CSV table of N, CA and C in Angstrom, one decimal:
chain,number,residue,atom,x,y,z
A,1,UNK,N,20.9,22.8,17.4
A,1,UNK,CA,20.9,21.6,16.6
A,1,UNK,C,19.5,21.5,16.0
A,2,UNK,N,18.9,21.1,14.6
A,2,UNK,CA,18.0,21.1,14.1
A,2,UNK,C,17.5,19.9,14.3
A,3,UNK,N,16.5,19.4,14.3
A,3,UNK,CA,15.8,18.5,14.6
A,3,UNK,C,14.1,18.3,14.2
A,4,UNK,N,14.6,17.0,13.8
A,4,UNK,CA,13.1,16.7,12.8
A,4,UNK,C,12.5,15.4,13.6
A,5,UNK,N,11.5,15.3,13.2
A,5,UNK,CA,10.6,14.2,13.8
A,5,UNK,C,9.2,13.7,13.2
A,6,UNK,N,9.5,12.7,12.9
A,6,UNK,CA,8.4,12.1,12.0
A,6,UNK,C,7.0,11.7,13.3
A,7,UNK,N,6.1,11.5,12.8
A,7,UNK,CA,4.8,10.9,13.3
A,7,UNK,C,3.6,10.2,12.4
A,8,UNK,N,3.5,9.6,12.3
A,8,UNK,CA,2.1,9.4,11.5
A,8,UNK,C,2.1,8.2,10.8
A,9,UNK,N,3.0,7.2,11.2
A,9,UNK,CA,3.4,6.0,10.7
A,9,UNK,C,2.3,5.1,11.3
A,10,UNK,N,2.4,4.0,11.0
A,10,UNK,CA,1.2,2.9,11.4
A,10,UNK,C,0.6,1.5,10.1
A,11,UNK,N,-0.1,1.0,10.7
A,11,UNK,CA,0.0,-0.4,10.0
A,11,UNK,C,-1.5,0.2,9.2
A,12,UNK,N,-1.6,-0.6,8.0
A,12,UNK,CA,-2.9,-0.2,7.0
A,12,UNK,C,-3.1,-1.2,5.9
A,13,UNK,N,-4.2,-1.4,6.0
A,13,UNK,CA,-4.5,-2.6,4.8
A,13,UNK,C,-4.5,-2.0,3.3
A,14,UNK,N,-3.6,-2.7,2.7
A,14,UNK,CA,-3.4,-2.4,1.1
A,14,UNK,C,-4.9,-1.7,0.4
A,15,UNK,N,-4.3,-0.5,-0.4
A,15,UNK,CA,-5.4,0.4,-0.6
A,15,UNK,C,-6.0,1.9,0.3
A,16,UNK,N,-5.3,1.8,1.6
A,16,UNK,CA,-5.8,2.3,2.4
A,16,UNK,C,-4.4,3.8,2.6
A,17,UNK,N,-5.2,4.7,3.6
A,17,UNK,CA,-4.4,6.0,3.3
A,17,UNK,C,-3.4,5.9,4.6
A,18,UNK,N,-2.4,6.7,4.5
A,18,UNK,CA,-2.0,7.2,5.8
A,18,UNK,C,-1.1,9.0,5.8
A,19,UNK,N,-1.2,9.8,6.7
A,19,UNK,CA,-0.6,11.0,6.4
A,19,UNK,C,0.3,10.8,7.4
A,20,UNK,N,2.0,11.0,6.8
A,20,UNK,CA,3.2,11.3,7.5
A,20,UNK,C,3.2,13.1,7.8
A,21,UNK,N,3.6,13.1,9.3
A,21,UNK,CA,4.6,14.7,9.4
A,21,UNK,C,5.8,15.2,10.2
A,22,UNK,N,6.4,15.7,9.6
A,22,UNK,CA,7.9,15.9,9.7
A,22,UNK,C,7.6,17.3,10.6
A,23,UNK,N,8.2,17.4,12.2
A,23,UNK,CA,8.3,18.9,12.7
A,23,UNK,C,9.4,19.2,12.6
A,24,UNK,N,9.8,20.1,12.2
A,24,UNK,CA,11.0,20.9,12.4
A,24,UNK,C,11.3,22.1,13.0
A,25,UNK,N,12.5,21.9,14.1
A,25,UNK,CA,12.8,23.0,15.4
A,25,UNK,C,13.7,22.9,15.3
A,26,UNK,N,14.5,24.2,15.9
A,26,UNK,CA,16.0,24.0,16.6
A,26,UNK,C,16.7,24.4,15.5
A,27,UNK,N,17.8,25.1,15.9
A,27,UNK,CA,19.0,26.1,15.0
A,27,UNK,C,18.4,26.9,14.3
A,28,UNK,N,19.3,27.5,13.2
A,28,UNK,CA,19.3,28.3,12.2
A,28,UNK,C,19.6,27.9,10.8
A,29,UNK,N,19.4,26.7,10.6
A,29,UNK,CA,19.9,26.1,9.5
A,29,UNK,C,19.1,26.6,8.2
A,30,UNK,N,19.2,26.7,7.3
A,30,UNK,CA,18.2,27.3,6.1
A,30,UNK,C,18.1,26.1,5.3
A,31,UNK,N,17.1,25.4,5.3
A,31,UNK,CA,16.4,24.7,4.6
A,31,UNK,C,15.7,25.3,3.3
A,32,UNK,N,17.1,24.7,1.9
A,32,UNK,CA,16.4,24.2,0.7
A,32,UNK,C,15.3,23.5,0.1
A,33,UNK,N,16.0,22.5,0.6
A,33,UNK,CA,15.3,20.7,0.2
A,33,UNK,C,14.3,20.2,1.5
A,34,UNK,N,13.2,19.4,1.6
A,34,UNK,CA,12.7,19.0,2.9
A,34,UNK,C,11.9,17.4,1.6
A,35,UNK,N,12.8,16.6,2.3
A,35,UNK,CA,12.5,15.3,1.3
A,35,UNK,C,11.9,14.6,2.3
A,36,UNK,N,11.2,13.0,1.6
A,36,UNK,CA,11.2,11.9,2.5
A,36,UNK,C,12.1,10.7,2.2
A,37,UNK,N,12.7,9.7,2.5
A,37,UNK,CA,13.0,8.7,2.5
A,37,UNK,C,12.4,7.4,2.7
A,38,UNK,N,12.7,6.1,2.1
A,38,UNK,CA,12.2,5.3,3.0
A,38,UNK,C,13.4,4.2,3.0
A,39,UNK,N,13.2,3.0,4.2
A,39,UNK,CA,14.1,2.4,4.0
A,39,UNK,C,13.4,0.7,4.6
A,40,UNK,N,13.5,-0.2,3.8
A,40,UNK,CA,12.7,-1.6,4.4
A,40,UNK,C,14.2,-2.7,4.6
A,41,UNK,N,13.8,-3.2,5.5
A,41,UNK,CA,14.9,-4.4,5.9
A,41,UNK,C,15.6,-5.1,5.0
A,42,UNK,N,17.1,-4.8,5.2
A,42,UNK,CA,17.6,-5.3,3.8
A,42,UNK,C,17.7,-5.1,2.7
A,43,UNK,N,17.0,-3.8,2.7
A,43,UNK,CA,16.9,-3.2,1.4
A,43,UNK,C,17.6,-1.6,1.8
A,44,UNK,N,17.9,-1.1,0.5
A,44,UNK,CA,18.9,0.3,0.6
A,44,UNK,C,17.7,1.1,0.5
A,45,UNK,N,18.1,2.3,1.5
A,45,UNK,CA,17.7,3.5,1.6
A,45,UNK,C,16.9,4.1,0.4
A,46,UNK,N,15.5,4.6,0.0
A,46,UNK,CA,15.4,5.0,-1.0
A,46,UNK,C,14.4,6.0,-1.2
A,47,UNK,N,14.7,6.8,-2.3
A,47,UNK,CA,14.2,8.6,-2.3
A,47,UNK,C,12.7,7.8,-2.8
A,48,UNK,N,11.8,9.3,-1.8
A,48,UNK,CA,10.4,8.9,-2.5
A,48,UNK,C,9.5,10.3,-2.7
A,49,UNK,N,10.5,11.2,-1.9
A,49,UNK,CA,9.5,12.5,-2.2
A,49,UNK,C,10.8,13.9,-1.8
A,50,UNK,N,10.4,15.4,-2.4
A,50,UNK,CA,11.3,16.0,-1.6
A,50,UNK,C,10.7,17.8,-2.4
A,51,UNK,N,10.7,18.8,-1.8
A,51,UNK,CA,9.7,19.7,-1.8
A,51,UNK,C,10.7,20.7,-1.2
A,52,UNK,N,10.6,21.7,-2.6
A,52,UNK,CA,11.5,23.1,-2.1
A,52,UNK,C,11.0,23.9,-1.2
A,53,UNK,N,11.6,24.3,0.2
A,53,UNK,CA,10.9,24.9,0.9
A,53,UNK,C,10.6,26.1,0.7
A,54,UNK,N,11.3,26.9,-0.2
A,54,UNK,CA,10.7,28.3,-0.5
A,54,UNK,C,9.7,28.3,-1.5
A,55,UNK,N,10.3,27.6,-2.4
A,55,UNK,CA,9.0,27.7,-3.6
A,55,UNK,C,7.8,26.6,-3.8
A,56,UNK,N,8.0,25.4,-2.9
A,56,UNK,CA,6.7,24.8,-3.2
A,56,UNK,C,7.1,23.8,-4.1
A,57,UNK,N,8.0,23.7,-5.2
A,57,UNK,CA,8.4,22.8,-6.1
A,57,UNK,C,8.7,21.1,-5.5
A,58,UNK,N,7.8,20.5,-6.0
A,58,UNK,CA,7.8,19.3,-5.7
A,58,UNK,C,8.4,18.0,-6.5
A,59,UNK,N,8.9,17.0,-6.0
A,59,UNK,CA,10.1,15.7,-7.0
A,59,UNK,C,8.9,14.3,-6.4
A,60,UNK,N,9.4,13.6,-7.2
A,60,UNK,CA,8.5,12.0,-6.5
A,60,UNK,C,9.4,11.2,-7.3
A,61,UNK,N,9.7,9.7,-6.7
A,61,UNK,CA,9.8,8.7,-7.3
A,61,UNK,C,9.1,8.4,-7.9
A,62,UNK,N,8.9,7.6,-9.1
A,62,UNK,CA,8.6,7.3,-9.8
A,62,UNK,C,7.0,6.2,-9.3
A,63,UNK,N,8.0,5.2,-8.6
A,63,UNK,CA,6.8,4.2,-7.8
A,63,UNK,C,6.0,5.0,-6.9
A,64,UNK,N,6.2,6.0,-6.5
A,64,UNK,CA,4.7,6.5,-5.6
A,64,UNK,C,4.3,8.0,-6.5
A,65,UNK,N,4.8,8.2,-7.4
A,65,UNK,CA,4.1,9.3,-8.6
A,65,UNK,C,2.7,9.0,-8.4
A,66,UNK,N,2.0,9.8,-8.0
A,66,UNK,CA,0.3,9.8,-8.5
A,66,UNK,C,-0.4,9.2,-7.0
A,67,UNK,N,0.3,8.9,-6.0
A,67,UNK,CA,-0.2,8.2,-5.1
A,67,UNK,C,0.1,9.0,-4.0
A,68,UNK,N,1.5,9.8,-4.2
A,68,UNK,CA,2.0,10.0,-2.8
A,68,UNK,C,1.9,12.0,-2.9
A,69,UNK,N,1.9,12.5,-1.8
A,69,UNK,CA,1.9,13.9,-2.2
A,69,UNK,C,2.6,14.5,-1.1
A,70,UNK,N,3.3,15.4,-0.8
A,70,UNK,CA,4.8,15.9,0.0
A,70,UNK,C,3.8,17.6,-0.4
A,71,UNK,N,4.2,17.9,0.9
A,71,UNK,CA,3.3,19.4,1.2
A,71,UNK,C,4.6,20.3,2.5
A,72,UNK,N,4.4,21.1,2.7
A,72,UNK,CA,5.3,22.2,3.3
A,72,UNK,C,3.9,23.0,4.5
A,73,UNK,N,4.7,22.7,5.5
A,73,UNK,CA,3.4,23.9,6.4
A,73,UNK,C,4.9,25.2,6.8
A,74,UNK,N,5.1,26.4,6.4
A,74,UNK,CA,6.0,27.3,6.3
A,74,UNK,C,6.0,27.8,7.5
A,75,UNK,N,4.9,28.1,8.4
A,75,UNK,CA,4.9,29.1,9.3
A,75,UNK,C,5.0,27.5,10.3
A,76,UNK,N,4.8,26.6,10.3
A,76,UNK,CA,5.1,25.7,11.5
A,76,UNK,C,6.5,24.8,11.1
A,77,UNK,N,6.8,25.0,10.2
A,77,UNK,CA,8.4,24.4,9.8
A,77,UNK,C,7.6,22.9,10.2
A,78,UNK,N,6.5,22.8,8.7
A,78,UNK,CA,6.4,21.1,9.0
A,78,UNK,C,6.3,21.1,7.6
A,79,UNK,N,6.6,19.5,6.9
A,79,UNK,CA,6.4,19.0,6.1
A,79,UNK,C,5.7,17.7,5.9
A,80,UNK,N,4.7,17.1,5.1
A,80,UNK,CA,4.2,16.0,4.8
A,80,UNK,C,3.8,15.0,4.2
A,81,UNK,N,3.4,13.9,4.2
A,81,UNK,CA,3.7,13.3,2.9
A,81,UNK,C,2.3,12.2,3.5
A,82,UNK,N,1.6,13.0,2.2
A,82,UNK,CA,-0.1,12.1,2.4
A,82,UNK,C,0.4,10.6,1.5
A,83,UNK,N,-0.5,9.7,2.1
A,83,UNK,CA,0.3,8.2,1.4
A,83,UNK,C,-1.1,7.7,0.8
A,84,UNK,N,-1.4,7.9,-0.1
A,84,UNK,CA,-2.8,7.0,-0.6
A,84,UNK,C,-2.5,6.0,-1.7
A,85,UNK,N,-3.4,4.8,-1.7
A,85,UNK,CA,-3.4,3.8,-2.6
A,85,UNK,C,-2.3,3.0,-2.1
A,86,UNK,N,-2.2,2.5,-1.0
A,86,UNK,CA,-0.6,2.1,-0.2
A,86,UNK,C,-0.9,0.8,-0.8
A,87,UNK,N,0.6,0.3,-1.0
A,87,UNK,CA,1.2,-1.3,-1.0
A,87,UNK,C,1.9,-1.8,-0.7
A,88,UNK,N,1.5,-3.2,-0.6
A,88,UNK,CA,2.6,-4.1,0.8
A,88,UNK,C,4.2,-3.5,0.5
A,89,UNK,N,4.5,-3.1,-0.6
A,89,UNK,CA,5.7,-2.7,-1.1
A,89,UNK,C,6.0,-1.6,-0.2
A,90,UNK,N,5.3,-0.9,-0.5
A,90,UNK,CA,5.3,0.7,0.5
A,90,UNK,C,6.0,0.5,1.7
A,91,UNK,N,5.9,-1.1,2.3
A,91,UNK,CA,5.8,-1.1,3.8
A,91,UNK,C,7.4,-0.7,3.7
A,92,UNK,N,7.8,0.3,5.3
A,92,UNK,CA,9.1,0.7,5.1
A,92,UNK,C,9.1,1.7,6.6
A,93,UNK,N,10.5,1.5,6.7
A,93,UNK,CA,10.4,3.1,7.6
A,93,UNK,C,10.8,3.9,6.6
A,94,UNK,N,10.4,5.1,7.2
A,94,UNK,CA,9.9,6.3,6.1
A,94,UNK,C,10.4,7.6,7.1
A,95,UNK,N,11.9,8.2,6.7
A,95,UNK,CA,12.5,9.1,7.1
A,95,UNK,C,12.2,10.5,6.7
A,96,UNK,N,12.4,11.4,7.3
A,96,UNK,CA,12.4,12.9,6.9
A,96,UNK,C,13.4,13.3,6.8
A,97,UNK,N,14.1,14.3,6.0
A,97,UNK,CA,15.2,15.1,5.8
A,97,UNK,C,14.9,16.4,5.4
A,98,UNK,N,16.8,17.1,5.8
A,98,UNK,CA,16.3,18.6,5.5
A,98,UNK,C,17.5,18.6,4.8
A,99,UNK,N,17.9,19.4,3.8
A,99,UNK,CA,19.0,19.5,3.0
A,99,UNK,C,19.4,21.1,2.6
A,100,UNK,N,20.8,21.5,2.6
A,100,UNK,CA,20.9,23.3,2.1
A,100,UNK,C,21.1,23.0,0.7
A,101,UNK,N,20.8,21.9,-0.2
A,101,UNK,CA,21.1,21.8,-1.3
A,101,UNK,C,19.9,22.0,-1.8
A,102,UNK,N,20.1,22.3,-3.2
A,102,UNK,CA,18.5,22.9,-4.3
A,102,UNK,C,18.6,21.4,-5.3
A,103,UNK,N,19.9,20.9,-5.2
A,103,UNK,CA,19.6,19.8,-6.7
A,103,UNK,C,20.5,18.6,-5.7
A,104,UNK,N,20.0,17.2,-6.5
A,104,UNK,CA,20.4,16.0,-5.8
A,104,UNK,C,19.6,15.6,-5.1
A,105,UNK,N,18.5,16.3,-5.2
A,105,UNK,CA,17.1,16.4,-4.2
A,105,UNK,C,17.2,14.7,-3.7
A,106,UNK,N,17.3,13.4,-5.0
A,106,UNK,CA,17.0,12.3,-5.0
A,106,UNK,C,18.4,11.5,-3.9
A,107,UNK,N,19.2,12.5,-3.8
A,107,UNK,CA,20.2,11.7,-3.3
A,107,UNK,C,20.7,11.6,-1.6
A,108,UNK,N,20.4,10.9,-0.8
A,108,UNK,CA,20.5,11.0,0.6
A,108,UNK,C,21.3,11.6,1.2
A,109,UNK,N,22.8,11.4,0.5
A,109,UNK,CA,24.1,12.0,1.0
A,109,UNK,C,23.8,13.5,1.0
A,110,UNK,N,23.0,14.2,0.3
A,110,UNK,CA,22.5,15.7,0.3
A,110,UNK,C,21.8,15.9,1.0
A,111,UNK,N,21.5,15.5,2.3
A,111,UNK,CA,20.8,15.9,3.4
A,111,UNK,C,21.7,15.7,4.7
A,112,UNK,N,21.4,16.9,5.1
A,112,UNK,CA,21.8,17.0,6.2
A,112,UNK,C,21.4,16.9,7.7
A,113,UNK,N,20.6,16.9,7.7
A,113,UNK,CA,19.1,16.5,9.0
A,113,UNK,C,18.8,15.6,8.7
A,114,UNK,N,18.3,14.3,9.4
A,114,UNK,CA,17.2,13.5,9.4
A,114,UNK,C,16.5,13.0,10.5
A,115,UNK,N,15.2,12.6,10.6
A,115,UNK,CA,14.4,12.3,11.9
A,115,UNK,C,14.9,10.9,11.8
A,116,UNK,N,14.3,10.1,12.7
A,116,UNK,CA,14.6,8.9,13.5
A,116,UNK,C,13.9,8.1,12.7
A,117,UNK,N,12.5,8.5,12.1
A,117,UNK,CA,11.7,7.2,11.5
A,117,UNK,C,10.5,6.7,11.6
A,118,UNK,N,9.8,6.7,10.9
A,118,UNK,CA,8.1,6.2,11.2
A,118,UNK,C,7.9,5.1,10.6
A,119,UNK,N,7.4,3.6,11.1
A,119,UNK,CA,7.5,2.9,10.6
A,119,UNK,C,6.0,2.5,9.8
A,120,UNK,N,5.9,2.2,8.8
A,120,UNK,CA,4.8,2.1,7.4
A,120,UNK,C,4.8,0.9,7.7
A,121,UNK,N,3.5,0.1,7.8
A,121,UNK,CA,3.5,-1.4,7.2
A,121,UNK,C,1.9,-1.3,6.8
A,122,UNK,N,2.3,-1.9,5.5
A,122,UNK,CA,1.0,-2.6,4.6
A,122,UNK,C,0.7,-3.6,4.4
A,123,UNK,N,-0.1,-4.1,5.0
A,123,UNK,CA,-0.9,-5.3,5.0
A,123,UNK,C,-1.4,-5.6,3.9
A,124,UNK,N,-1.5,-6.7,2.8
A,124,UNK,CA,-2.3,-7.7,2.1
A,124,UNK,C,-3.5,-7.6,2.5
């Protein structure tokens, strides 16, 4: 069974940085897609980053375009997502996923793996 696991979550004052990482172990699954998610209370699930694993090709939402950056470590099956210029908005749990899909990148139902969750909060 494949299995992901976030780390790197934590509380930060608006403005300030934080680096997420996703490890990836277990099975044989061939990972396309290696996205992030996030998801805040009451609010629906929502795409924020996602990064081809063979080629490096990178997607962003829109709202963290220019702020947020999703990276691939190949030889340790990790993925990342550096979070700079954070806001209270940001605050969220912030999932990892692994997908055998190349397109839908943005769409959750196209993943197949997901870790448990790092929870983001941004302080004012």
């Amino acid at each position: 069974q494949v299995q992901l696991v976030e780390s790197g979550g934590g509380l930060v004052q608006a403005g300030g940085s934080l680096r997420l990482s996703c490890a990836v172990s277990g099975g044989t699954f061939r990972r396309y897609t290696m996205g992030w998610f996030r998801q805040a209370p009451g609010k629906e699930r929502e795409f924020v980053a996602a990064i081809s694993w063979v080629g490096g090709s990178t997607n962003y939402a829109d709202t963290v375009k220019g702020r947020f950056t999703i990276s691939r470590d190949n030889a340790k099956t990790t993925v990342y997502l550096q979070m700079n210029s954070l806001k209270p908005e940001d605050t969220a749990a912030y999932y990892c996923a692994a997908s055998s899909w190349s397109a839908d990148y943005g769409s959750a139902s196209r993943y197949n793996y997901w870790g448990q969750g790092t929870q983001v909060t941004v302080s004012s």
